[in-house]
Amino acid sequence: MERIDVNLGDRSYPISIGAGLLSDPTFFSDAKGRQVVVVTNDTVAPLYADRLLETLRKAGGLPALLTLPDGEQYKTLETFNTINTFLLEGNYARDVLIVALGGGVIGDLVGFAAACYQRGVDFIQVPTTLLSQVDSSVGGKTAVNHPLGKNMIGAFYQPKAVVIDIEVMKTLPAREFAAGMAEVIKYGIIVDSAFFAWLDENLDVLNQLDSSALVYAIKRCCQIKADVVAEDEKESGVRALLNLGHTFGHAIEAEMGYGNWLHGEAVAAGTVMAAKTAQIQQLLSQEDVSRITSLLEKANLPVKAPASMDYDAFIKHMKRDKKVLSGQLRFVLPTSIGTSEVVANVTSETLAEVIKTH
């Protein structure tokens, strides 16, 4: 078992990574003597809900289960209210512990509900997709989508713990695993060239769900994110770099309809578009663009945006991006494999060229 700590003073918390953690009450000691609500979806519930409920009982908790429909299209205020209604009808008090058992959608929904219910209650993240294990479960970003933009309504609210059981990868569909690899590869591009090279060499081993390779990759991603969050929790500086590919990617998700493109798929295509933007801006070499594109392709990810999306479709959504300042679009662009920066002076001509050739 590996442990990483997210250092945020009195709001610090552990990230535990290993095999079989879902069955170990040691990692759920926060449940002792408390009412606990496990929130999951109808895909994950048949696989892992009973196991987690039993573990929480062994930890001394009194657990109940709320199962929601699965899919990005349900990451809405309506579903957020479903959680609140369940808590209110169950007369849950401020000492309730909520456990998010699922991928990024469940984690974001539960985190936002925990931030708001009675002005804040404790919650634990138990991520069940690769993407949520390496990215969305760590750092306290919680939100729901709005028809006009992704993650536009939410809060920064940190969990009490993140419990990552790599055994759940055995039931994760190949498409979801590939989507998670987009975020894994992102970390190598933005800050760690050695990790990028390791991924290039070990992609087949990861796809075979080798335990030691999975733990290493997940730990490295979580360590990078934990360090970034400790330095810049509210995304006023360096944390913005974690959004590589997301400005283009969120536009793809919004335009195509949430859930039609998985988040990681949109980020992969968006990352290639960001790399091409950086090349046109003379910030990134053609060789590095090719290496980035090649690794994403090897990971079974799309490297082109939908052919139906034109310049106007991208700009419409990107203008609502959370990195926009004073009406100016800002992009996270790689400057080499292992370094990146936020760039504001991207011309409309550059964007038009990137979008036209996507």
PDB file of N, CA and C in Angstrom, residues 113-167:
ATOM      1  N   ALA A 113     -22.378  18.260  -3.034  1.00  0.00           N
ATOM      2  CA  ALA A 113     -23.448  18.090  -2.044  1.00  0.00           C
ATOM      3  C   ALA A 113     -22.888  18.185  -0.628  1.00  0.00           C
ATOM      4  N   ALA A 114     -21.727  17.574  -0.399  1.00  0.00           N
ATOM      5  CA  ALA A 114     -21.101  17.635   0.929  1.00  0.00           C
ATOM      6  C   ALA A 114     -20.715  19.065   1.289  1.00  0.00           C
ATOM      7  N   ALA A 115     -20.275  19.833   0.302  1.00  0.00           N
ATOM      8  CA  ALA A 115     -19.905  21.228   0.550  1.00  0.00           C
ATOM      9  C   ALA A 115     -21.105  22.073   0.950  1.00  0.00           C
ATOM     10  N   CYS A 116     -22.277  21.713   0.432  1.00  0.00           N
ATOM     11  CA  CYS A 116     -23.468  22.547   0.617  1.00  0.00           C
ATOM     12  C   CYS A 116     -24.400  22.064   1.724  1.00  0.00           C
ATOM     13  N   TYR A 117     -24.498  20.764   1.944  1.00  0.00           N
ATOM     14  CA  TYR A 117     -25.466  20.246   2.907  1.00  0.00           C
ATOM     15  C   TYR A 117     -25.125  20.748   4.310  1.00  0.00           C
ATOM     16  N   GLN A 118     -26.056  21.460   4.903  1.00  0.00           N
ATOM     17  CA  GLN A 118     -25.865  22.061   6.226  1.00  0.00           C
ATOM     18  C   GLN A 118     -24.545  22.845   6.305  1.00  0.00           C
ATOM     19  N   ARG A 119     -24.206  23.469   5.186  1.00  0.00           N
ATOM     20  CA  ARG A 119     -23.008  24.313   5.036  1.00  0.00           C
ATOM     21  C   ARG A 119     -21.693  23.539   5.160  1.00  0.00           C
ATOM     22  N   GLY A 120     -21.757  22.241   4.957  1.00  0.00           N
ATOM     23  CA  GLY A 120     -20.516  21.472   4.883  1.00  0.00           C
ATOM     24  C   GLY A 120     -20.476  20.269   5.799  1.00  0.00           C
ATOM     25  N   VAL A 121     -20.389  19.068   5.215  1.00  0.00           N
ATOM     26  CA  VAL A 121     -20.231  17.832   5.985  1.00  0.00           C
ATOM     27  C   VAL A 121     -19.052  17.051   5.401  1.00  0.00           C
ATOM     28  N   ASP A 122     -18.571  16.075   6.171  1.00  0.00           N
ATOM     29  CA  ASP A 122     -17.410  15.298   5.747  1.00  0.00           C
ATOM     30  C   ASP A 122     -17.757  14.343   4.602  1.00  0.00           C
ATOM     31  N   PHE A 123     -16.775  14.137   3.720  1.00  0.00           N
ATOM     32  CA  PHE A 123     -16.960  13.099   2.697  1.00  0.00           C
ATOM     33  C   PHE A 123     -15.632  12.444   2.355  1.00  0.00           C
ATOM     34  N   ILE A 124     -15.733  11.222   1.850  1.00  0.00           N
ATOM     35  CA  ILE A 124     -14.574  10.434   1.428  1.00  0.00           C
ATOM     36  C   ILE A 124     -14.740  10.080  -0.043  1.00  0.00           C
ATOM     37  N   GLN A 125     -13.660  10.143  -0.778  1.00  0.00           N
ATOM     38  CA  GLN A 125     -13.663   9.750  -2.185  1.00  0.00           C
ATOM     39  C   GLN A 125     -13.177   8.300  -2.321  1.00  0.00           C
ATOM     40  N   VAL A 126     -13.980   7.463  -2.976  1.00  0.00           N
ATOM     41  CA  VAL A 126     -13.564   6.101  -3.323  1.00  0.00           C
ATOM     42  C   VAL A 126     -13.706   5.973  -4.842  1.00  0.00           C
ATOM     43  N   PRO A 127     -12.722   6.455  -5.596  1.00  0.00           N
ATOM     44  CA  PRO A 127     -12.843   6.513  -7.056  1.00  0.00           C
ATOM     45  C   PRO A 127     -12.727   5.132  -7.707  1.00  0.00           C
ATOM     46  N   THR A 128     -13.570   4.874  -8.701  1.00  0.00           N
ATOM     47  CA  THR A 128     -13.615   3.555  -9.334  1.00  0.00           C
ATOM     48  C   THR A 128     -13.255   3.578 -10.817  1.00  0.00           C
ATOM     49  N   THR A 129     -12.816   4.720 -11.334  1.00  0.00           N
ATOM     50  CA  THR A 129     -12.298   4.789 -12.701  1.00  0.00           C
ATOM     51  C   THR A 129     -10.861   5.289 -12.635  1.00  0.00           C
ATOM     52  N   LEU A 130     -10.083   4.973 -13.652  1.00  0.00           N
ATOM     53  CA  LEU A 130      -8.703   5.454 -13.673  1.00  0.00           C
ATOM     54  C   LEU A 130      -8.668   6.973 -13.670  1.00  0.00           C
ATOM     55  N   LEU A 131      -9.543   7.602 -14.438  1.00  0.00           N
ATOM     56  CA  LEU A 131      -9.550   9.060 -14.507  1.00  0.00           C
ATOM     57  C   LEU A 131      -9.805   9.684 -13.137  1.00  0.00           C
ATOM     58  N   SER A 132     -10.771   9.155 -12.417  1.00  0.00           N
ATOM     59  CA  SER A 132     -11.068   9.734 -11.103  1.00  0.00           C
ATOM     60  C   SER A 132      -9.971   9.412 -10.092  1.00  0.00           C
ATOM     61  N   GLN A 133      -9.303   8.275 -10.242  1.00  0.00           N
ATOM     62  CA  GLN A 133      -8.231   7.928  -9.313  1.00  0.00           C
ATOM     63  C   GLN A 133      -7.030   8.850  -9.456  1.00  0.00           C
ATOM     64  N   VAL A 134      -6.712   9.235 -10.680  1.00  0.00           N
ATOM     65  CA  VAL A 134      -5.510  10.044 -10.897  1.00  0.00           C
ATOM     66  C   VAL A 134      -5.784  11.537 -10.930  1.00  0.00           C
ATOM     67  N   ASP A 135      -7.062  11.923 -10.977  1.00  0.00           N
ATOM     68  CA  ASP A 135      -7.321  13.347 -11.192  1.00  0.00           C
ATOM     69  C   ASP A 135      -8.472  13.893 -10.355  1.00  0.00           C
ATOM     70  N   SER A 136      -9.701  13.557 -10.708  1.00  0.00           N
ATOM     71  CA  SER A 136     -10.837  14.304 -10.162  1.00  0.00           C
ATOM     72  C   SER A 136     -11.090  14.057  -8.679  1.00  0.00           C
ATOM     73  N   SER A 137     -10.638  12.914  -8.131  1.00  0.00           N
ATOM     74  CA  SER A 137     -10.908  12.646  -6.712  1.00  0.00           C
ATOM     75  C   SER A 137      -9.973  13.419  -5.793  1.00  0.00           C
ATOM     76  N   VAL A 138      -8.893  13.951  -6.342  1.00  0.00           N
ATOM     77  CA  VAL A 138      -7.865  14.629  -5.549  1.00  0.00           C
ATOM     78  C   VAL A 138      -7.930  16.130  -5.798  1.00  0.00           C
ATOM     79  N   GLY A 139      -7.954  16.914  -4.740  1.00  0.00           N
ATOM     80  CA  GLY A 139      -7.813  18.355  -4.917  1.00  0.00           C
ATOM     81  C   GLY A 139      -9.003  19.207  -4.572  1.00  0.00           C
ATOM     82  N   GLY A 140     -10.171  18.583  -4.355  1.00  0.00           N
ATOM     83  CA  GLY A 140     -11.294  19.338  -3.828  1.00  0.00           C
ATOM     84  C   GLY A 140     -12.122  20.117  -4.820  1.00  0.00           C
ATOM     85  N   LYS A 141     -11.925  19.902  -6.117  1.00  0.00           N
ATOM     86  CA  LYS A 141     -12.820  20.535  -7.091  1.00  0.00           C
ATOM     87  C   LYS A 141     -14.116  19.737  -7.156  1.00  0.00           C
ATOM     88  N   THR A 142     -15.223  20.399  -6.900  1.00  0.00           N
ATOM     89  CA  THR A 142     -16.530  19.746  -6.974  1.00  0.00           C
ATOM     90  C   THR A 142     -17.447  20.626  -7.811  1.00  0.00           C
ATOM     91  N   ALA A 143     -18.345  19.995  -8.561  1.00  0.00           N
ATOM     92  CA  ALA A 143     -19.184  20.817  -9.445  1.00  0.00           C
ATOM     93  C   ALA A 143     -20.244  19.979 -10.132  1.00  0.00           C
ATOM     94  N   VAL A 144     -21.212  20.702 -10.713  1.00  0.00           N
ATOM     95  CA  VAL A 144     -22.153  20.100 -11.658  1.00  0.00           C
ATOM     96  C   VAL A 144     -22.055  20.880 -12.965  1.00  0.00           C
ATOM     97  N   ASN A 145     -22.539  20.250 -14.026  1.00  0.00           N
ATOM     98  CA  ASN A 145     -22.554  20.909 -15.329  1.00  0.00           C
ATOM     99  C   ASN A 145     -23.817  21.750 -15.497  1.00  0.00           C
ATOM    100  N   HIS A 146     -23.728  22.704 -16.397  1.00  0.00           N
ATOM    101  CA  HIS A 146     -24.866  23.512 -16.820  1.00  0.00           C
ATOM    102  C   HIS A 146     -24.958  23.358 -18.336  1.00  0.00           C
ATOM    103  N   PRO A 147     -26.134  23.435 -18.921  1.00  0.00           N
ATOM    104  CA  PRO A 147     -26.217  23.320 -20.382  1.00  0.00           C
ATOM    105  C   PRO A 147     -25.287  24.274 -21.128  1.00  0.00           C
ATOM    106  N   LEU A 148     -24.929  25.379 -20.496  1.00  0.00           N
ATOM    107  CA  LEU A 148     -24.058  26.357 -21.145  1.00  0.00           C
ATOM    108  C   LEU A 148     -22.580  26.143 -20.849  1.00  0.00           C
ATOM    109  N   GLY A 149     -22.239  25.202 -19.982  1.00  0.00           N
ATOM    110  CA  GLY A 149     -20.820  24.996 -19.689  1.00  0.00           C
ATOM    111  C   GLY A 149     -20.580  23.922 -18.658  1.00  0.00           C
ATOM    112  N   LYS A 150     -19.413  23.283 -18.766  1.00  0.00           N
ATOM    113  CA  LYS A 150     -19.048  22.174 -17.888  1.00  0.00           C
ATOM    114  C   LYS A 150     -18.459  22.698 -16.578  1.00  0.00           C
ATOM    115  N   ASN A 151     -18.890  22.111 -15.472  1.00  0.00           N
ATOM    116  CA  ASN A 151     -18.345  22.411 -14.138  1.00  0.00           C
ATOM    117  C   ASN A 151     -18.466  23.890 -13.762  1.00  0.00           C
ATOM    118  N   MET A 152     -19.524  24.536 -14.216  1.00  0.00           N
ATOM    119  CA  MET A 152     -19.671  25.969 -13.976  1.00  0.00           C
ATOM    120  C   MET A 152     -20.277  26.291 -12.609  1.00  0.00           C
ATOM    121  N   ILE A 153     -20.898  25.311 -11.970  1.00  0.00           N
ATOM    122  CA  ILE A 153     -21.536  25.543 -10.674  1.00  0.00           C
ATOM    123  C   ILE A 153     -20.927  24.566  -9.686  1.00  0.00           C
ATOM    124  N   GLY A 154     -20.158  25.074  -8.726  1.00  0.00           N
ATOM    125  CA  GLY A 154     -19.483  24.161  -7.819  1.00  0.00           C
ATOM    126  C   GLY A 154     -18.732  24.886  -6.722  1.00  0.00           C
ATOM    127  N   ALA A 155     -17.830  24.155  -6.077  1.00  0.00           N
ATOM    128  CA  ALA A 155     -17.083  24.705  -4.949  1.00  0.00           C
ATOM    129  C   ALA A 155     -15.754  23.971  -4.816  1.00  0.00           C
ATOM    130  N   PHE A 156     -14.786  24.631  -4.186  1.00  0.00           N
ATOM    131  CA  PHE A 156     -13.585  23.943  -3.743  1.00  0.00           C
ATOM    132  C   PHE A 156     -13.881  23.382  -2.349  1.00  0.00           C
ATOM    133  N   TYR A 157     -13.840  22.070  -2.216  1.00  0.00           N
ATOM    134  CA  TYR A 157     -14.170  21.446  -0.926  1.00  0.00           C
ATOM    135  C   TYR A 157     -13.416  20.124  -0.831  1.00  0.00           C
ATOM    136  N   GLN A 158     -12.500  20.041   0.133  1.00  0.00           N
ATOM    137  CA  GLN A 158     -11.603  18.894   0.207  1.00  0.00           C
ATOM    138  C   GLN A 158     -12.240  17.702   0.930  1.00  0.00           C
ATOM    139  N   PRO A 159     -11.947  16.477   0.464  1.00  0.00           N
ATOM    140  CA  PRO A 159     -12.424  15.281   1.170  1.00  0.00           C
ATOM    141  C   PRO A 159     -11.624  15.047   2.447  1.00  0.00           C
ATOM    142  N   LYS A 160     -12.100  14.113   3.266  1.00  0.00           N
ATOM    143  CA  LYS A 160     -11.349  13.704   4.460  1.00  0.00           C
ATOM    144  C   LYS A 160     -10.300  12.662   4.108  1.00  0.00           C
ATOM    145  N   ALA A 161     -10.530  11.939   3.014  1.00  0.00           N
ATOM    146  CA  ALA A 161      -9.593  10.908   2.569  1.00  0.00           C
ATOM    147  C   ALA A 161      -9.942  10.505   1.144  1.00  0.00           C
ATOM    148  N   VAL A 162      -8.948   9.960   0.444  1.00  0.00           N
ATOM    149  CA  VAL A 162      -9.160   9.338  -0.863  1.00  0.00           C
ATOM    150  C   VAL A 162      -8.648   7.908  -0.757  1.00  0.00           C
ATOM    151  N   VAL A 163      -9.516   6.946  -1.068  1.00  0.00           N
ATOM    152  CA  VAL A 163      -9.164   5.527  -0.957  1.00  0.00           C
ATOM    153  C   VAL A 163      -9.211   4.920  -2.359  1.00  0.00           C
ATOM    154  N   ILE A 164      -8.051   4.525  -2.874  1.00  0.00           N
ATOM    155  CA  ILE A 164      -7.931   4.025  -4.247  1.00  0.00           C
ATOM    156  C   ILE A 164      -7.602   2.539  -4.229  1.00  0.00           C
ATOM    157  N   ASP A 165      -8.559   1.730  -4.644  1.00  0.00           N
ATOM    158  CA  ASP A 165      -8.378   0.280  -4.740  1.00  0.00           C
ATOM    159  C   ASP A 165      -8.164  -0.071  -6.209  1.00  0.00           C
ATOM    160  N   ILE A 166      -6.948  -0.500  -6.551  1.00  0.00           N
ATOM    161  CA  ILE A 166      -6.650  -0.754  -7.963  1.00  0.00           C
ATOM    162  C   ILE A 166      -7.384  -1.980  -8.494  1.00  0.00           C
ATOM    163  N   GLU A 167      -7.935  -2.806  -7.626  1.00  0.00           N
ATOM    164  CA  GLU A 167      -8.643  -3.998  -8.098  1.00  0.00           C
ATOM    165  C   GLU A 167      -9.913  -3.647  -8.878  1.00  0.00           C
TER     166      GLU A 167
END
